[in-house]
Coordinates of C-alpha atoms and ligand atoms in Angstrom, one line a residue:
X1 CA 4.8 20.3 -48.4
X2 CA 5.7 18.4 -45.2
X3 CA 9.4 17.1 -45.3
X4 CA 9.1 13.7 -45.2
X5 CA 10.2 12.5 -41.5
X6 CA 9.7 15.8 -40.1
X7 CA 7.0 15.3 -37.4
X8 CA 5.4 18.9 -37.1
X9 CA 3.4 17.9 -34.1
X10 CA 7.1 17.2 -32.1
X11 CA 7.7 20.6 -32.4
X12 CA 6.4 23.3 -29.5
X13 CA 7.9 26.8 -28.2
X14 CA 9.1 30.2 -29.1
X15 CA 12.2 30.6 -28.9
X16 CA 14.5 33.9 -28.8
X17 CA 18.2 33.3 -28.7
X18 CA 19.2 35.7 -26.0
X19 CA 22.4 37.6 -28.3
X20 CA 25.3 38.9 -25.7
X21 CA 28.7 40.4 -26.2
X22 CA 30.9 40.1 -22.9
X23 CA 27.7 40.0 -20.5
X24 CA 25.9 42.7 -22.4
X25 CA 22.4 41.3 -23.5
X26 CA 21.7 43.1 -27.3
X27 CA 18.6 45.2 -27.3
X28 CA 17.6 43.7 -30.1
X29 CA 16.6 40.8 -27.7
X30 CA 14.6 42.6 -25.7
X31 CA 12.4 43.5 -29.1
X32 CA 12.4 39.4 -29.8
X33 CA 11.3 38.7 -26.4
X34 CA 8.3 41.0 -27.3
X35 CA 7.3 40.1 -30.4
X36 CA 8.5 36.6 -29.6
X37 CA 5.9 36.4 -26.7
X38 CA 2.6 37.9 -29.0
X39 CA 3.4 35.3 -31.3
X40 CA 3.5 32.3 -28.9
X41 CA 0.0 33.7 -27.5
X42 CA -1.6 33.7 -30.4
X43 CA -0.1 30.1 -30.9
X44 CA -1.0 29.3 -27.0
X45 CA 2.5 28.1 -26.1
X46 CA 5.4 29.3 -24.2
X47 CA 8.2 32.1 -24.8
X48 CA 11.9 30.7 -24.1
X49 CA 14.9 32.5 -24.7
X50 CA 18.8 31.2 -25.4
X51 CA 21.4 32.2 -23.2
X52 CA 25.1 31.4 -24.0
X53 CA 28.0 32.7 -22.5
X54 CA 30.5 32.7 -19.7
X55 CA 29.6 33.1 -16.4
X56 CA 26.5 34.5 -17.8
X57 CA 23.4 32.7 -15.7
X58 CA 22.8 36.2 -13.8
X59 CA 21.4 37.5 -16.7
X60 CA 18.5 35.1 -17.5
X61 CA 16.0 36.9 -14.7
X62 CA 16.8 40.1 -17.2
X63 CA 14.8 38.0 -19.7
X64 CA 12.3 36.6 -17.7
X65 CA 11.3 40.2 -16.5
X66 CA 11.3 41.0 -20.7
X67 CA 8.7 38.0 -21.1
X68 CA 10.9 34.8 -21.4
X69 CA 8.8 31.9 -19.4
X70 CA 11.7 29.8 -19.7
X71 CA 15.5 30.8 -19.9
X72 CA 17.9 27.9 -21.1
X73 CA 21.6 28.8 -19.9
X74 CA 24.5 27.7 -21.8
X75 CA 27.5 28.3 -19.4
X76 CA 31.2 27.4 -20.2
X77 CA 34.5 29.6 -20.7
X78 CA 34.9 28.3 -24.8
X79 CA 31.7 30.6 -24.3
X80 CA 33.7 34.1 -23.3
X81 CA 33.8 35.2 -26.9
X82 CA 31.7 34.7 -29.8
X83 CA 33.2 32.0 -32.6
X84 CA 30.4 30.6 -34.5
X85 CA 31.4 27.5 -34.8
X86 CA 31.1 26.2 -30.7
X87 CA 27.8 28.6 -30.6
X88 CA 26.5 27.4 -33.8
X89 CA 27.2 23.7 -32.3
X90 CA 25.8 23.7 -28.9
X91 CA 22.4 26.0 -30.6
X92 CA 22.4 23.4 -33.0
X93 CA 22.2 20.0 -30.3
X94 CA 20.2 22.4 -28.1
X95 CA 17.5 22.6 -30.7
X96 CA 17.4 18.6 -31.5
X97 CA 16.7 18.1 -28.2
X98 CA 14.0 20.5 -27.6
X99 CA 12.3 20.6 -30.6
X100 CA 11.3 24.3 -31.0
X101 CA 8.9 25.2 -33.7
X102 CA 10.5 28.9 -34.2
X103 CA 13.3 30.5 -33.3
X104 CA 14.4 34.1 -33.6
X105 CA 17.7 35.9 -33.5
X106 CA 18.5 39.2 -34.1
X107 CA 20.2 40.1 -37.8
X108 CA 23.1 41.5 -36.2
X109 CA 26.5 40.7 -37.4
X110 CA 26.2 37.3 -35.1
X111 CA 22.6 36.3 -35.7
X112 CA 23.8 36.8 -39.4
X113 CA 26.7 34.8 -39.1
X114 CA 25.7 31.8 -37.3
X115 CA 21.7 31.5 -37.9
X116 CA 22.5 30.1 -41.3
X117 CA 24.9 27.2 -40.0
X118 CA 22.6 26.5 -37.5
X119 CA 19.7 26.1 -40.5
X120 CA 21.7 24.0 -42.7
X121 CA 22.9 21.7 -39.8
X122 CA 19.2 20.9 -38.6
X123 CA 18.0 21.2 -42.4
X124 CA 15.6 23.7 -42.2
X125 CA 14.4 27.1 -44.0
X126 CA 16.0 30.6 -42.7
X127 CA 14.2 33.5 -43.7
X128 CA 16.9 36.7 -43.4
X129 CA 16.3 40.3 -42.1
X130 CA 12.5 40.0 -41.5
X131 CA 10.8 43.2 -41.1
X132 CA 7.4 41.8 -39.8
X133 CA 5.8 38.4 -38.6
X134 CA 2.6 37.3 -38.2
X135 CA 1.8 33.4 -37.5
X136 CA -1.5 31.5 -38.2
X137 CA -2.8 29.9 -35.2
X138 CA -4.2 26.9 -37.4
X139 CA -1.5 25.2 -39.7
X140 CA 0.9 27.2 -37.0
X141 CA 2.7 28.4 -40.0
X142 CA 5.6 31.4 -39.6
X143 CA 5.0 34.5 -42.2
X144 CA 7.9 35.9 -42.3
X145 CA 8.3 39.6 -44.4
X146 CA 11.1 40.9 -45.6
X147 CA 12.2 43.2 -48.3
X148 CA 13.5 41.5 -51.5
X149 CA 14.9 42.7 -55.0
X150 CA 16.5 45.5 -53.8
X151 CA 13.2 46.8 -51.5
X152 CA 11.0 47.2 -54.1
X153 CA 8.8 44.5 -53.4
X154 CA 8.1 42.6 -50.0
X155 CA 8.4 39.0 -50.0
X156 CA 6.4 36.6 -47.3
X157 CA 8.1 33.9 -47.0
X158 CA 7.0 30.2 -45.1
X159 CA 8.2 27.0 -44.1
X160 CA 5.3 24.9 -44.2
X161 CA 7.4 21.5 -44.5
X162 CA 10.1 22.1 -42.2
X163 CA 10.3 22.6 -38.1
X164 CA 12.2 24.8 -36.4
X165 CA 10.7 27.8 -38.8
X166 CA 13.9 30.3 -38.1
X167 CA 14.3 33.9 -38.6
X168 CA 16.7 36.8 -38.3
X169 CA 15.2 39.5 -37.4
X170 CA 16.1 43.4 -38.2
X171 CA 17.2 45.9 -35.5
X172 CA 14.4 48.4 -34.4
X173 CA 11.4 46.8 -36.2
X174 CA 10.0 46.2 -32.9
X175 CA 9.5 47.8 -29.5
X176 CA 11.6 46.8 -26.7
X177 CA 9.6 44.6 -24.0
X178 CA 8.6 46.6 -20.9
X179 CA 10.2 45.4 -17.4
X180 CA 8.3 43.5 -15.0
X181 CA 10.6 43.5 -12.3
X182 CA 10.5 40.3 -10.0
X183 CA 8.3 38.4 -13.1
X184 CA 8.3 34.4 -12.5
X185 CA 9.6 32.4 -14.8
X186 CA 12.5 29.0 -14.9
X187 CA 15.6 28.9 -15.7
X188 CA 17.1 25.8 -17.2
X189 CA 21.3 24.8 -17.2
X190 CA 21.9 22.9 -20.5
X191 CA 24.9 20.8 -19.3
X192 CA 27.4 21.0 -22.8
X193 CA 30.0 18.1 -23.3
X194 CA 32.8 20.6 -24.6
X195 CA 34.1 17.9 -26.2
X196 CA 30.8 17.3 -28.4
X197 CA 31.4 20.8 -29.6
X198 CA 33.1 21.5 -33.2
X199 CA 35.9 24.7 -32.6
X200 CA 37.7 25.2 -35.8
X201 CA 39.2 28.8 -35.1
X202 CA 40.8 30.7 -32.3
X203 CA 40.1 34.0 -31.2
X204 CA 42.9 36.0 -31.0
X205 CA 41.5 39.2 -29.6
X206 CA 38.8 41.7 -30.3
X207 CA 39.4 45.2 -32.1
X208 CA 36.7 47.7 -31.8
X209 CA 36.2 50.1 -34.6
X210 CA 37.3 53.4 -33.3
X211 CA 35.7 55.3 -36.4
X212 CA 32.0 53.9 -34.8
X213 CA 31.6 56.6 -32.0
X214 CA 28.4 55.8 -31.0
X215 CA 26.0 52.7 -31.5
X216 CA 23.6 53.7 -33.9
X217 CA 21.3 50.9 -32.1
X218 CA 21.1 53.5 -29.4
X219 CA 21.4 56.8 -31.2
X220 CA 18.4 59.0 -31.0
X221 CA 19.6 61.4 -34.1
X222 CA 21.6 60.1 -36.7
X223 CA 23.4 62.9 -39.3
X224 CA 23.9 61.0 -42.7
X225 CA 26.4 62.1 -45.7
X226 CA 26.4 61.4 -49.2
X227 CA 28.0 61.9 -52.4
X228 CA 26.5 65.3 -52.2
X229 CA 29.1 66.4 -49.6
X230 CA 32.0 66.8 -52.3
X231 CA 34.4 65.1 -51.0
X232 CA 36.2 63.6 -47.9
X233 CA 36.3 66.6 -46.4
X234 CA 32.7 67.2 -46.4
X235 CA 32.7 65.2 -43.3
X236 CA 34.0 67.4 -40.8
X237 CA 30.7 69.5 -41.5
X238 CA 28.4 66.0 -40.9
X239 CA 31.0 66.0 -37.5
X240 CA 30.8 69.0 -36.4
X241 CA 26.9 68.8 -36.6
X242 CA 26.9 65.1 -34.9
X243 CA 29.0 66.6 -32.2
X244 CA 26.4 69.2 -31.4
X245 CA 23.5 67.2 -31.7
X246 CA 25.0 64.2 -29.8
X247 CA 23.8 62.4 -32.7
X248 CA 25.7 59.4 -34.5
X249 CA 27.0 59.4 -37.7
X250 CA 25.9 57.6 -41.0
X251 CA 26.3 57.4 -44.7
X252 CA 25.6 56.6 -47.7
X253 CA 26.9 53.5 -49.6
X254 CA 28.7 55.9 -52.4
X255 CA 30.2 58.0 -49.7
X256 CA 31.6 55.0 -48.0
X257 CA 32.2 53.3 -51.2
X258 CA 34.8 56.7 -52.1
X259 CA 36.5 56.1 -48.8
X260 CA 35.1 59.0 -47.4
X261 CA 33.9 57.3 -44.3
X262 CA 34.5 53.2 -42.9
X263 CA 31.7 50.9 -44.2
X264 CA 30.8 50.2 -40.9
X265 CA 28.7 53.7 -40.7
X266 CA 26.7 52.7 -43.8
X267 CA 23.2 53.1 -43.8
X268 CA 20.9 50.7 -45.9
X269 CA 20.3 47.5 -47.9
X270 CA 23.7 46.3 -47.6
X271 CA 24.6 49.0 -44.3
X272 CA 23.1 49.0 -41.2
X273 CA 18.6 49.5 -40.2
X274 CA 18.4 52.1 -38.3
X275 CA 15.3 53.9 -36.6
X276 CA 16.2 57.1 -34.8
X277 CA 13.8 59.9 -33.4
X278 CA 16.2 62.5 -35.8
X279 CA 17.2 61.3 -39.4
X280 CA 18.9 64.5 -41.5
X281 CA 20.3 63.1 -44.9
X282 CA 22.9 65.5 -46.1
X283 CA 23.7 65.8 -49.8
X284 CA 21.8 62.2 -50.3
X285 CA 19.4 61.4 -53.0
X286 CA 17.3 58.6 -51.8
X287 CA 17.8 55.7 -53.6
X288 CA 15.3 52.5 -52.5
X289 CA 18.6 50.8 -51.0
X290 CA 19.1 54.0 -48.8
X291 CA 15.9 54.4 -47.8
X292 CA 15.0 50.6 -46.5
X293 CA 17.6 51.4 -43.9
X294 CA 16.0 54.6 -42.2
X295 CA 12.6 55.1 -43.4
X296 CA 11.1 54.2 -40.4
X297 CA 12.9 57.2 -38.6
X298 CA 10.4 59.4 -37.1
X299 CA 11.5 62.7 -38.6
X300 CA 13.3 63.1 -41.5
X301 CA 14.9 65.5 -42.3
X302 CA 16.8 66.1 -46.3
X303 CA 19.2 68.9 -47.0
X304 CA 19.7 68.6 -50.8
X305 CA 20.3 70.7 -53.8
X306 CA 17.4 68.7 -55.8
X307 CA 13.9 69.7 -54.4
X308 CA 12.5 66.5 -56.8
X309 CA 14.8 63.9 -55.3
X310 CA 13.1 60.6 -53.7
X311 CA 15.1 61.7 -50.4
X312 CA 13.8 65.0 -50.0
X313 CA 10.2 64.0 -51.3
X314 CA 10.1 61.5 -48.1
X315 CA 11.2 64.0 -45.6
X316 CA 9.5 65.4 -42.5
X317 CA 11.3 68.8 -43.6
X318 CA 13.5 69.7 -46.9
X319 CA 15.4 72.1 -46.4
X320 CA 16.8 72.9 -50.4
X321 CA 19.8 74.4 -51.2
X322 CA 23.5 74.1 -50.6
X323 CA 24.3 71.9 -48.3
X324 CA 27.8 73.7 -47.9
X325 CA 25.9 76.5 -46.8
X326 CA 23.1 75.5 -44.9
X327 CA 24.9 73.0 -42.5
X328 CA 26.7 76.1 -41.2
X329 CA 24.4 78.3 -40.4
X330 CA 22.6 75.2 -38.8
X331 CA 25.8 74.6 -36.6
X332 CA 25.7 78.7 -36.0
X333 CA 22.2 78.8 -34.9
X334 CA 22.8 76.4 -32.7
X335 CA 26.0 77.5 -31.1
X336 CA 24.9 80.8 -30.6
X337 CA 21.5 79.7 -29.0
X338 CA 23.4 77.5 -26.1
X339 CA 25.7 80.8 -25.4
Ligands
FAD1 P1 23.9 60.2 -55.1 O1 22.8 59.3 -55.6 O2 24.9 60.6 -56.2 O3 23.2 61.5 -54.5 C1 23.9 62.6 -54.2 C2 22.9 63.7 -53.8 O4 23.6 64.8 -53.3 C3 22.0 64.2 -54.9 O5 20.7 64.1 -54.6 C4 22.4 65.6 -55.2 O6 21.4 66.4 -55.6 C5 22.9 66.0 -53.8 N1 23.9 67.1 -53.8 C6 25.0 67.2 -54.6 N2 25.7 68.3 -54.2 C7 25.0 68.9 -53.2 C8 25.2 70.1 -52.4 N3 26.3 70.8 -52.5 N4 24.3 70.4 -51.5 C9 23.2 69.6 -51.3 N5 23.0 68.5 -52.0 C10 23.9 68.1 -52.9 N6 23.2 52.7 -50.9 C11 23.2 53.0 -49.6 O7 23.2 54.2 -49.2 N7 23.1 52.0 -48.7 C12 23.1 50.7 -49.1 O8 23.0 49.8 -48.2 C13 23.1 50.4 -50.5 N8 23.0 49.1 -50.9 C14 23.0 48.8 -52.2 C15 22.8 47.5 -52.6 C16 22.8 47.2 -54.0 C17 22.6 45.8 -54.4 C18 22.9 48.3 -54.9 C19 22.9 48.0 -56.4 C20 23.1 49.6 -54.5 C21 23.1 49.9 -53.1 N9 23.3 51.2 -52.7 C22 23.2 51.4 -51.4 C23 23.6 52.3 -53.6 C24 22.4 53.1 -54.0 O9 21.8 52.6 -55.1 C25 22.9 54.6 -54.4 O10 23.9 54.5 -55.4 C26 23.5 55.3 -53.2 O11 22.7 55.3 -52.1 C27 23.7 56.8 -53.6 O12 24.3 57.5 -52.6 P2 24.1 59.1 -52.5 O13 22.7 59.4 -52.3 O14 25.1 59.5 -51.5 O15 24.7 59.6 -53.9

């Protein structure tokens, strides 16, 4: 069903919004830009991506070499730190004026916190933590997957009356565009009227987690606990092991839930997608809301008492037993093999 008013036609583009936290560009743009620009082929139009920031403009050939044919920079200082409500407004007039027909952001904590503003100001659909999309070239339609009822089932979902069609997408779902140094492309200033913009809150200053010692974004091995480890304690062994490995750490939801562990290293439905080379769940049973978070790791490996477990009945390797004693002799082997 068409909206009535909406004028489908009106609407042409791909467009990424270009995610940065004090002049970093996310990764998870650099997938967008490359899915972003198979799906604008396939609908034979152009890839443009969203830059907002503080002195920020240097950055937009970055995304032209990832694929962007156009790079629209949003440059003022209420930019310098993200508050959603001056990003969600200047998005939000950005995409009045040039009419986009889908837009993608990353379902980070930002794309997550300001996507849906942005969707309820224009009064369109947002389809959450996509996992795949695919569009038809003929009614130009989005299909946008993502898991629903707890990852048992996939849902596709469409917004066949409604323009822009926006999604957030998940971390790691996609492949990062390849570089093409020197790439041609234009880059656009959108001159904002600061004054236009709404700015309800202030920001104070920015805390980083000091529990979060590595990105799990960028993490090739990741060593997970669970309930299985005992107790709080349990942890120094999943540290120890980390350390070694240079791998980050992650958990379960019931480990962080017993305060074993900040939420912020949670792994999951409700925790964090994550897609490492290395994946060893310690004393973790698998549950469906687990397992949507890191199934697409490329080894798995389970330590776990319970050989019949879904956790250790997905894995690369299971190693069965005691995780008490088989994380030491793990940490022995490989301390004694770097002497
Ligand atoms: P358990 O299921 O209790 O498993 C512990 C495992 O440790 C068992 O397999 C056991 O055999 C093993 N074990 C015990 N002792 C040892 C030992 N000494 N050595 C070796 N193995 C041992 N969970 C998440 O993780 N992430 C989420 O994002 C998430 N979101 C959720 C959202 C919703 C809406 C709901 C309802 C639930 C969600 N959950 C989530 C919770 C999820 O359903 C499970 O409860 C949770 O994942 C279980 O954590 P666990 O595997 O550590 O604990």
């Amino acid at each position: 069903m068409q909206q009535p008013g909406v004028d489908k036609n009106l609407y042409k583009g791909v467009w990424v919004y270009a995610e940065q936290r004090r002049g970093e560009v996310s990764s998870i743009v650099y997938e967008l830009l490359n899915e972003g620009k198979r799906l604008a082929e396939k609908l034979g139009t152009i890839l443009s991506a969203i830059l907002i920031g503080s002195n920020i403009k240097s950055k937009a050939q970055e995304l032209i070499n990832r694929g962007a044919d156009k790079v629209y920079v949003c440059e003022d200082p209420i930019f310098a730190e993200f508050q959603d409500d001056p990003y969600s407004s200047v998005l939000t007039q950005l995409i009045e004026k040039e009419k986009p027909e889908i837009v993608l952001m990353g379902a980070t904590n930002m794309g997550r916190s300001f996507a849906p503003r942005i969707a309820a100001r224009i009064r369109t659909g947002l389809t959450a933590d996509c996992i795949s999309l695919e569009v038809d070239p003929e009614t130009r339609n989005l299909w946008q997957t993502r898991p629903a009822f707890g990852g048992n089932i996939m849902a596709t979902i469409l917004t066949p009356g409604h323009r822009p069609q926006m999604s957030t997408v998940r971390h790691k779902v996609f492949k990062e565009a390849k570089t093409e140094e020197g790439r041609k492309g234009e880059s656009v200033e959108y001159k904002i009227d600061v004054q236009t913009l709404l700015n309800r809150t202030k920001f104070l200053g920015f805390i980083k987690d000091a529990n979060a010692a590595m990105n799990f974004a960028v993490a090739d091995i990741i060593v997970s606990g669970g309930r299985g480890l005992g107790n709080r304690e349990g942890f120094k062994l999943i540290k120890e092991l980390a350390e070694l490995l240079g791998a980050a750490i992650g958990a379960s939801r019931a480990a962080a839930d017993l305060d074993w562990i900040p939420h912020s290293h949670q792994i999951g439905q409700t925790g964090k997608t994550v897609s490492p080379k290395v994946y060893i769940a310690c004393g973790i049973s698998g549950q469906i809301q687990h397992i949507v978070g890191m199934n697409s790791s490329d080894i798995i490996i389970a330590i776990n008492k319970d050989a019949a477990c879904p956790m250790m009945q997905i894995a690369t390797y299971a190693l069965e037993g005691d995780l008490h004693e088989i994380i030491p002799c793990i940490i022995k082997e490989i301390k004694s093999s770097r002497r």
